[in-house]
Tab-separated table of C-alpha atoms in Angstrom:
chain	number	residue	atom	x	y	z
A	1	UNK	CA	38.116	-10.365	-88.721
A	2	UNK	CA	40.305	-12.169	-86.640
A	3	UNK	CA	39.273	-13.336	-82.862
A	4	UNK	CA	41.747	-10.645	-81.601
A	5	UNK	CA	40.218	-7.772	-83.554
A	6	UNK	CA	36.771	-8.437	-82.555
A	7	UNK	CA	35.142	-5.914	-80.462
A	8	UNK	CA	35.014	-6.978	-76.748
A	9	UNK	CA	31.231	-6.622	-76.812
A	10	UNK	CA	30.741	-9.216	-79.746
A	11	UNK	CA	33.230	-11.321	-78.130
A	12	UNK	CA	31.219	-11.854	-75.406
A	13	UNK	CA	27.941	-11.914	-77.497
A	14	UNK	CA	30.148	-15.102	-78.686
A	15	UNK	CA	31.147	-16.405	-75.467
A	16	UNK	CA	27.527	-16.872	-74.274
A	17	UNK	CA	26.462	-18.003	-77.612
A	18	UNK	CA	29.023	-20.847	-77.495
A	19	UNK	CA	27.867	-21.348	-74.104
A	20	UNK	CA	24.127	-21.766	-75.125
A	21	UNK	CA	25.171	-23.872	-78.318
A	22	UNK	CA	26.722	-26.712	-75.525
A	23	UNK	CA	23.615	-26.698	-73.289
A	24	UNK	CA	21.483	-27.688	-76.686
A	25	UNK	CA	24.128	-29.780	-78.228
A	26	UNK	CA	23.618	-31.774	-74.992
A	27	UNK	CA	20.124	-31.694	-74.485
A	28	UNK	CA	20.246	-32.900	-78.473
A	29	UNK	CA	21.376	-36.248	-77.542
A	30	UNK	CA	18.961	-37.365	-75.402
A	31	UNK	CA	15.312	-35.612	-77.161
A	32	UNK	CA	13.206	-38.386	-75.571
A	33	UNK	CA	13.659	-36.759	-72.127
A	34	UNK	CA	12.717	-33.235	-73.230
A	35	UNK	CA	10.533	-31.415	-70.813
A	36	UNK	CA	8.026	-29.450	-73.352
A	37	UNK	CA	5.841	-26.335	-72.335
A	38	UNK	CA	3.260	-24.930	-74.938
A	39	UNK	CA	3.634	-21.305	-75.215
A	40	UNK	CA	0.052	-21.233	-77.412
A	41	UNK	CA	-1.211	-23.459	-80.292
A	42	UNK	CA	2.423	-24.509	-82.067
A	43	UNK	CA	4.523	-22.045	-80.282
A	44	UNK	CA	6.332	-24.185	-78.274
A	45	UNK	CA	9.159	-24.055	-75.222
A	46	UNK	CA	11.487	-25.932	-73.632
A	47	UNK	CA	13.835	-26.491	-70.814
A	48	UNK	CA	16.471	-26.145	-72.773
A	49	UNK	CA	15.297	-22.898	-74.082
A	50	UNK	CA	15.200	-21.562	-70.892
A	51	UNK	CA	18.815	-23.099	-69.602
A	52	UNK	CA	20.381	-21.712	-72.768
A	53	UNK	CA	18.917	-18.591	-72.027
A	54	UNK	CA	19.926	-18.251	-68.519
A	55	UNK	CA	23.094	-18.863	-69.368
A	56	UNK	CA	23.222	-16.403	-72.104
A	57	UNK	CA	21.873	-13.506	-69.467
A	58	UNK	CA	24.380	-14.646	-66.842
A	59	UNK	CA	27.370	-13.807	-69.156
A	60	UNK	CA	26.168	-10.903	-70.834
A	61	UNK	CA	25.448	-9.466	-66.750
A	62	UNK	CA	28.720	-10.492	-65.787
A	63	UNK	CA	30.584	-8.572	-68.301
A	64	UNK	CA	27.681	-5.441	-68.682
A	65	UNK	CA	25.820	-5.434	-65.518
A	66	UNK	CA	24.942	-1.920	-66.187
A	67	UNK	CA	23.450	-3.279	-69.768
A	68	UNK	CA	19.578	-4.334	-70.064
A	69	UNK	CA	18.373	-7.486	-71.927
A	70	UNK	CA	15.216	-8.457	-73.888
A	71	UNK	CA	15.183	-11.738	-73.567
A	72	UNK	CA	12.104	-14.394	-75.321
A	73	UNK	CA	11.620	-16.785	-72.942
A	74	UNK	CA	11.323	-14.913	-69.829
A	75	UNK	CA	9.125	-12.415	-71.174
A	76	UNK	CA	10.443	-9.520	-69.341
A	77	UNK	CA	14.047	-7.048	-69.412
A	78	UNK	CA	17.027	-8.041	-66.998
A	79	UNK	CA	19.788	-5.781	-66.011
A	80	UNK	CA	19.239	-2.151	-65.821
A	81	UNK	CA	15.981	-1.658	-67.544
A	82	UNK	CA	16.522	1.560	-68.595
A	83	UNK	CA	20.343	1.419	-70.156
A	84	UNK	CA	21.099	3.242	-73.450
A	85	UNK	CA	22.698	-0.566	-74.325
A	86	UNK	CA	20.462	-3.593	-74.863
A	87	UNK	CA	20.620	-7.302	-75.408
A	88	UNK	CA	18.049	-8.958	-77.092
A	89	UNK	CA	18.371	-12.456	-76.821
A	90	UNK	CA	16.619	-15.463	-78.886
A	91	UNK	CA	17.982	-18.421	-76.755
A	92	UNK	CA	16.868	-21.021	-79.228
A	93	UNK	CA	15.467	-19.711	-82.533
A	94	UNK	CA	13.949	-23.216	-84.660
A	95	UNK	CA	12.176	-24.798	-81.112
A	96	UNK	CA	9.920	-26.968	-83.050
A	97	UNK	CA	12.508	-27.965	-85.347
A	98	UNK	CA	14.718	-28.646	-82.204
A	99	UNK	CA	11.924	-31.196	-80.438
A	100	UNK	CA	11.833	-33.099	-83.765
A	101	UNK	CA	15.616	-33.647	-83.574
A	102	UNK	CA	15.715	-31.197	-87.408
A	103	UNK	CA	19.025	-29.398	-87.251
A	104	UNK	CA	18.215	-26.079	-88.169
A	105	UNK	CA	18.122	-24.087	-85.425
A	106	UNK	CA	20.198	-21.826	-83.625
A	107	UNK	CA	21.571	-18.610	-81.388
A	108	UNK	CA	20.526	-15.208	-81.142
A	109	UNK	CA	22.413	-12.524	-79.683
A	110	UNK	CA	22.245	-8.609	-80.550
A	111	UNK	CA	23.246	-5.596	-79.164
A	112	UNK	CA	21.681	-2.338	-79.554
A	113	UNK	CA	23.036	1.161	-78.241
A	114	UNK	CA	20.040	3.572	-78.672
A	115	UNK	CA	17.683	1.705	-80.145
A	116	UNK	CA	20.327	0.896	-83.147
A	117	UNK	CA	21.968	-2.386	-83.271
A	118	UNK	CA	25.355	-2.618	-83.319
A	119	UNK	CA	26.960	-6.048	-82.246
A	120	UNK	CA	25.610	-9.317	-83.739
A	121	UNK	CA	25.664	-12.773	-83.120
A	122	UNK	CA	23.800	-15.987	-84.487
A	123	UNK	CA	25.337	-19.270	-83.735
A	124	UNK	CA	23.986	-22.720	-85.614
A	125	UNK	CA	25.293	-24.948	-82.737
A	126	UNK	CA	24.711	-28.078	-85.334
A	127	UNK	CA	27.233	-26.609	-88.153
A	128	UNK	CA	29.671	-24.954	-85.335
A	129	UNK	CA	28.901	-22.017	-88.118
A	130	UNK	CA	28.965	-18.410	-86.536
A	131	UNK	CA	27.633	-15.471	-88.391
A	132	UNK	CA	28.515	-12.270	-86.378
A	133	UNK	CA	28.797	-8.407	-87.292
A	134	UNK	CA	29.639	-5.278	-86.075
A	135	UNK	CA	27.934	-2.203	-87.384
A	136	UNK	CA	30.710	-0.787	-90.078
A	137	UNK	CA	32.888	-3.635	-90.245
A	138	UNK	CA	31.478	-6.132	-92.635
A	139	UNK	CA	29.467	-9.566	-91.496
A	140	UNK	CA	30.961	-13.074	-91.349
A	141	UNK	CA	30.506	-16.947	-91.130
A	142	UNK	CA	33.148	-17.971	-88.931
A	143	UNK	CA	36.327	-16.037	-90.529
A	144	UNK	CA	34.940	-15.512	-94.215
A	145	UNK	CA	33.654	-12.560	-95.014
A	146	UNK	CA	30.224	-12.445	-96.334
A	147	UNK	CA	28.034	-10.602	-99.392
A	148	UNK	CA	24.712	-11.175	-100.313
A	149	UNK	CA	24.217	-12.522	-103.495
A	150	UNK	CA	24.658	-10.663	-107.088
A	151	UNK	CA	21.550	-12.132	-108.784
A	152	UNK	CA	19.437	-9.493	-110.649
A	153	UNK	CA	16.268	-11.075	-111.755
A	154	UNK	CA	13.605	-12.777	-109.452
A	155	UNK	CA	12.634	-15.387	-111.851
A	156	UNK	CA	16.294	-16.580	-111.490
A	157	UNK	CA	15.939	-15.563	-106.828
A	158	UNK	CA	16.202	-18.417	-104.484
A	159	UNK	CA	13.595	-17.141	-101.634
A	160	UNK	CA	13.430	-18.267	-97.925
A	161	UNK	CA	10.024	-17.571	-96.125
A	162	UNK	CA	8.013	-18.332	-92.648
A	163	UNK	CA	4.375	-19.360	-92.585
A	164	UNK	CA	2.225	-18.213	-90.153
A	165	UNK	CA	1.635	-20.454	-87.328
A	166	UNK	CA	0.299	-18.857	-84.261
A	167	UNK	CA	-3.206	-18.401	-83.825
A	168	UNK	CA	-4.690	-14.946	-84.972
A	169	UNK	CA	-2.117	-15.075	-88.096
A	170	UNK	CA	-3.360	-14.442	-91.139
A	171	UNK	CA	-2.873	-17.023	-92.781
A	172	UNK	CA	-5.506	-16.304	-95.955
A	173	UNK	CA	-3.618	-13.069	-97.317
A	174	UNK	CA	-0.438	-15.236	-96.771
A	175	UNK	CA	-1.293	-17.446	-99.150
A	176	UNK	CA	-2.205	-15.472	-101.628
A	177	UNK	CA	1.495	-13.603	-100.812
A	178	UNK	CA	2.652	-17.437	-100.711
A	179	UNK	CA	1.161	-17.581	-104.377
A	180	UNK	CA	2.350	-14.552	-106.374
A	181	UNK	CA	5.879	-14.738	-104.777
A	182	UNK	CA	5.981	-19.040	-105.503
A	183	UNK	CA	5.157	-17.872	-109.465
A	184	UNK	CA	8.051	-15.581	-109.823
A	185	UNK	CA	10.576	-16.688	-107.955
A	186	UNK	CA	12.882	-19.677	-108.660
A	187	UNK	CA	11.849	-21.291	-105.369
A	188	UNK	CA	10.328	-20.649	-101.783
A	189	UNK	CA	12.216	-22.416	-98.985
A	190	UNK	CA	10.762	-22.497	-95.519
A	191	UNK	CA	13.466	-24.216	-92.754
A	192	UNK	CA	12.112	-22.607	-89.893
A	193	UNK	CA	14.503	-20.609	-87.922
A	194	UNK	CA	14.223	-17.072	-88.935
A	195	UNK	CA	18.011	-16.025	-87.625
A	196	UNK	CA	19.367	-18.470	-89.824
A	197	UNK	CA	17.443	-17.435	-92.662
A	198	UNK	CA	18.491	-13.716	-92.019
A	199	UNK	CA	22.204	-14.971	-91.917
A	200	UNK	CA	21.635	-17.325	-95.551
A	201	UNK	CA	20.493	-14.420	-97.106
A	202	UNK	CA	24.063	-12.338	-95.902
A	203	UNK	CA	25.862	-15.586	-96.831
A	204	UNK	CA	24.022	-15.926	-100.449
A	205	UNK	CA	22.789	-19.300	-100.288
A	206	UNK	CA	19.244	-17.129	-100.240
A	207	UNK	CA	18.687	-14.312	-102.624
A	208	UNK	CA	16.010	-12.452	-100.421
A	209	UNK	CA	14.058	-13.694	-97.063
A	210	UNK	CA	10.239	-12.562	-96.197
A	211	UNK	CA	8.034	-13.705	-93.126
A	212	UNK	CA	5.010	-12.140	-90.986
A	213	UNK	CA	4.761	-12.135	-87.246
A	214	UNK	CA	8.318	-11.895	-86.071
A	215	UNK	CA	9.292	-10.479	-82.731
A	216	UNK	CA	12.475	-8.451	-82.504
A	217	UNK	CA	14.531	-11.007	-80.823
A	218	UNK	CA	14.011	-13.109	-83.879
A	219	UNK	CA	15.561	-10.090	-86.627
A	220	UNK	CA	17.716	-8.318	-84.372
A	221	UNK	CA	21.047	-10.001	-85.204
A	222	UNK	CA	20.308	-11.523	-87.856
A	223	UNK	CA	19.087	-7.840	-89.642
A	224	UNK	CA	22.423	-6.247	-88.910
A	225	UNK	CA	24.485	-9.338	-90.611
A	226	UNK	CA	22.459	-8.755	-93.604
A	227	UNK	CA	23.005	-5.139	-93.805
A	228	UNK	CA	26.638	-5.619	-93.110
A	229	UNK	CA	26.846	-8.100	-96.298
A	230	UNK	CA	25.972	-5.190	-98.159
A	231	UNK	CA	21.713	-5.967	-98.234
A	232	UNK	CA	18.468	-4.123	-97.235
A	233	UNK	CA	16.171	-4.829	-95.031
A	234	UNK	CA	12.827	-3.283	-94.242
A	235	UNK	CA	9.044	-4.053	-93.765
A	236	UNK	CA	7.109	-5.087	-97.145
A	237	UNK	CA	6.562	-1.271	-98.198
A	238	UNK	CA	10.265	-0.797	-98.101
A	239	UNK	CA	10.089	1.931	-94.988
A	240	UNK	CA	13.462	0.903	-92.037
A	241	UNK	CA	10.860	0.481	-89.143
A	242	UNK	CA	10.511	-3.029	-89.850
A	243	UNK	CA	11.069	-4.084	-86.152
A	244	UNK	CA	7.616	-2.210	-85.185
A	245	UNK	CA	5.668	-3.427	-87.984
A	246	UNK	CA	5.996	-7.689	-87.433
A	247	UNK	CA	7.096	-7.718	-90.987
A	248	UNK	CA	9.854	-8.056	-92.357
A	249	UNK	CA	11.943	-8.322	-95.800
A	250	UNK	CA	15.719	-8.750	-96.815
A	251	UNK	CA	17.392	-9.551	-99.865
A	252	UNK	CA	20.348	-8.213	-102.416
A	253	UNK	CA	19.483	-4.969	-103.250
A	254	UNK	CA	18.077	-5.855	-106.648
A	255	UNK	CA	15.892	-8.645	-105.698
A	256	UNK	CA	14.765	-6.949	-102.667
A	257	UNK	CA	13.295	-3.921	-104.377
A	258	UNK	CA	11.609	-6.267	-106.503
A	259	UNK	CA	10.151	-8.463	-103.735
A	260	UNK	CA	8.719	-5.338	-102.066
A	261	UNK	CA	7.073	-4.311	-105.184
A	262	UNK	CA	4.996	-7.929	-104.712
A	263	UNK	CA	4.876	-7.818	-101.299
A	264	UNK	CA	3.676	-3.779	-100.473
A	265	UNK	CA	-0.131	-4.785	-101.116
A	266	UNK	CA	0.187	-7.447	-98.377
A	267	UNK	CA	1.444	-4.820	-95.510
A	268	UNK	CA	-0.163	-5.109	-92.224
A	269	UNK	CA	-2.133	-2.739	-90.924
A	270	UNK	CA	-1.377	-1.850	-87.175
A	271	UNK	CA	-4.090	-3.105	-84.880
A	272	UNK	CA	-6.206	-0.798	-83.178
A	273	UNK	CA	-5.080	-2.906	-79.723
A	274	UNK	CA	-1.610	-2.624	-80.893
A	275	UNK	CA	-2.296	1.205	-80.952
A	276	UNK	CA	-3.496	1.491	-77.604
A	277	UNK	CA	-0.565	-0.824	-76.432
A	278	UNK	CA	1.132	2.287	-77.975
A	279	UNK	CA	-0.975	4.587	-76.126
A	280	UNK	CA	-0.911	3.119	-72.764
A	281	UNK	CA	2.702	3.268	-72.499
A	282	UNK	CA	4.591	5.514	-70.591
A	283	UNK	CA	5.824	9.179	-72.153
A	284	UNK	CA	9.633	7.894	-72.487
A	285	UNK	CA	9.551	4.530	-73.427
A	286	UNK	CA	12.508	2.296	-72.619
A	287	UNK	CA	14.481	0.797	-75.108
A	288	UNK	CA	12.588	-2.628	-74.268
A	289	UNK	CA	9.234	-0.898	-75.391
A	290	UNK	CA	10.807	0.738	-78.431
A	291	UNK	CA	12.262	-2.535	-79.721
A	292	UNK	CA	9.240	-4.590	-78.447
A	293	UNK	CA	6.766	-2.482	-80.931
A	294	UNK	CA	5.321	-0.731	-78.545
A	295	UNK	CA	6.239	2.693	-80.166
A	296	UNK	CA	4.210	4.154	-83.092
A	297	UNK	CA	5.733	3.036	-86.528
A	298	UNK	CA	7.752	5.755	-88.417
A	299	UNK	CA	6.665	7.670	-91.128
A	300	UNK	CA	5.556	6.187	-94.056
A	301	UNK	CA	8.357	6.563	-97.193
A	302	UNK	CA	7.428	4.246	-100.157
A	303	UNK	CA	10.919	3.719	-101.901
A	304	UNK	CA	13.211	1.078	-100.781
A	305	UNK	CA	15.569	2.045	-98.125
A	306	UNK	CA	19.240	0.935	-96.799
A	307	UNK	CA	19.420	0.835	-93.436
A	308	UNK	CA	22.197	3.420	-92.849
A	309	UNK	CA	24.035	5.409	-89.569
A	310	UNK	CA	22.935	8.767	-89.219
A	311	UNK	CA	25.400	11.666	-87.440
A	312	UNK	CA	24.012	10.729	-84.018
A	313	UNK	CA	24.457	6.727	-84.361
A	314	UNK	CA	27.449	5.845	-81.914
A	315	UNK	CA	29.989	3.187	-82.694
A	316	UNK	CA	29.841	0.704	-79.845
């Protein structure tokens, strides 16, 4: 797609990502001054973070003041809380990779009408490489169009992964994930910037992605660009409410079903806090709590799903 033909919401999904990629490009050049908050143990923010978020909010509200927005950093929704359209904003996905002066990090901007996403943007700042979609027409890296990749066997699958790093992970049954998946797999990569990962596995350089833990501004965008390369997504039993369930997979179609087969053992169990998080909140959530987790996980279905529109989805 041309710049032209882009839908005005995804161009200015763009506009502020650009606009956030400066503020860190910037702040890049100078690392020794960073101010540097800790979030908890190894979850870490920064000024920048926050700059390159509030710049992000202030374009997305100047075009769509009637729109909400999730955003990480400031922990709560901006705009009108209860809109049908949402923004859910990763200002700086990779922070700890960003303090180190690593370049992989990046961007991440998605739009979702409904509790379905539909615009997507994730911008690697370091590369000037943007991966954007919009729900039904197709996913790309600047203007090529992308497809996941066409490898069919997972002893031949380049895999991308997260470790666990926040306290209260489980970082025991990950390992033993770590260890089945390392044996069958041609190799386990680990970067650090989820978004990015999503978009490698869209772009092909990964046949399927995995991680534990993730928070929906982390998947949003980058879930979307996969599906839109013609992948599947879903939580490690292969059911679509992956954004409720902190788990997460993606991949080709063929290595993906065979990833879940490894990985369905390893499913998390919802919390009995997480439940009454559930419980506590109000009759209608908004679409904050919905894409937050605070709404009970769907159904359980054990095949492998594609994430597709139903009749009611709207094209925004």
């Amino acid at each position: 797609m041309t710049q032209a033909s882009l839908h005005p919401m995804l161009n200015v999904a763009i506009k502020a990502a650009r606009a956030a990629g400066s503020i860190i490009n910037r702040a890049s050049l100078d690392l020794d001054i960073l101010k540097i908050n800790t979030k908890s143990p190894n979850d870490f923010v920064t000024e920048v973070d926050q700059a390159a978020e509030q710049v992000i909010i202030e374009t997305l509200l100047q075009a769509y003041p009637d729109h909400a927005i999730l955003a990480e950093e400031s922990g709560r929704t901006h705009g009108a809380k209860h809109s049908e359209f949402q923004w859910i904003i990763d200002p700086l996905d990779g922070t700890t990779n960003f303090i180190h002066g690593l370049p992989v990090y990046c961007v991440s901007i998605a739009l979702a009408h409904r509790g379905i996403v539909q615009q997507a943007v994730v911008y690697d700042p370091t590369r000037n490489d943007l991966f954007y979609a919009t729900r039904g027409r197709g996913a790309f890296l600047n203007d090529r169009r992308l497809r996941v990749s066409k490898r069919t066997r997972m002893g031949d699958a380049l895999i991308g992964t997260g470790f666990p790093f926040r306290r209260g992970d489980n970082f025991k049954r990950y390992m033993k994930i770590f260890e089945e998946v390392s044996q069958q797999c041609a190799g386990l990569r680990r970067p650090g910037a989820a978004a990015l990962d999503l978009c490698y596995v869209a772009a092909g350089y990964y046949d399927a992605f995995f991680e534990t833990g993730l928070n929906p501004w982390d998947i949003a965008a980058g879930s979307l660009i996969i599906t839109e390369a013609g992948g599947l997504v879903g939580n490690f039993t292969g059911e679509s409410d992956f954004m409720h369930q902190r788990e997460i997979v993606a991949g080709s179609p063929r290595i993906y079903g065979q990833l879940v087969q490894i990985l369905a053992p390893y499913t998390r169990v919802i919390k009995a806090d997480d439940e009454a998080a559930a419980e506590a909140q109000p009759a209608k959530p908004s679409a904050a709590d919905v894409l937050a987790g605070a709404a009970e996980a769907a159904p359980k279905k054990r095949a492998a799903v594609r994430i597709k529109k139903t009749a009611g989805d709207q094209q925004v």
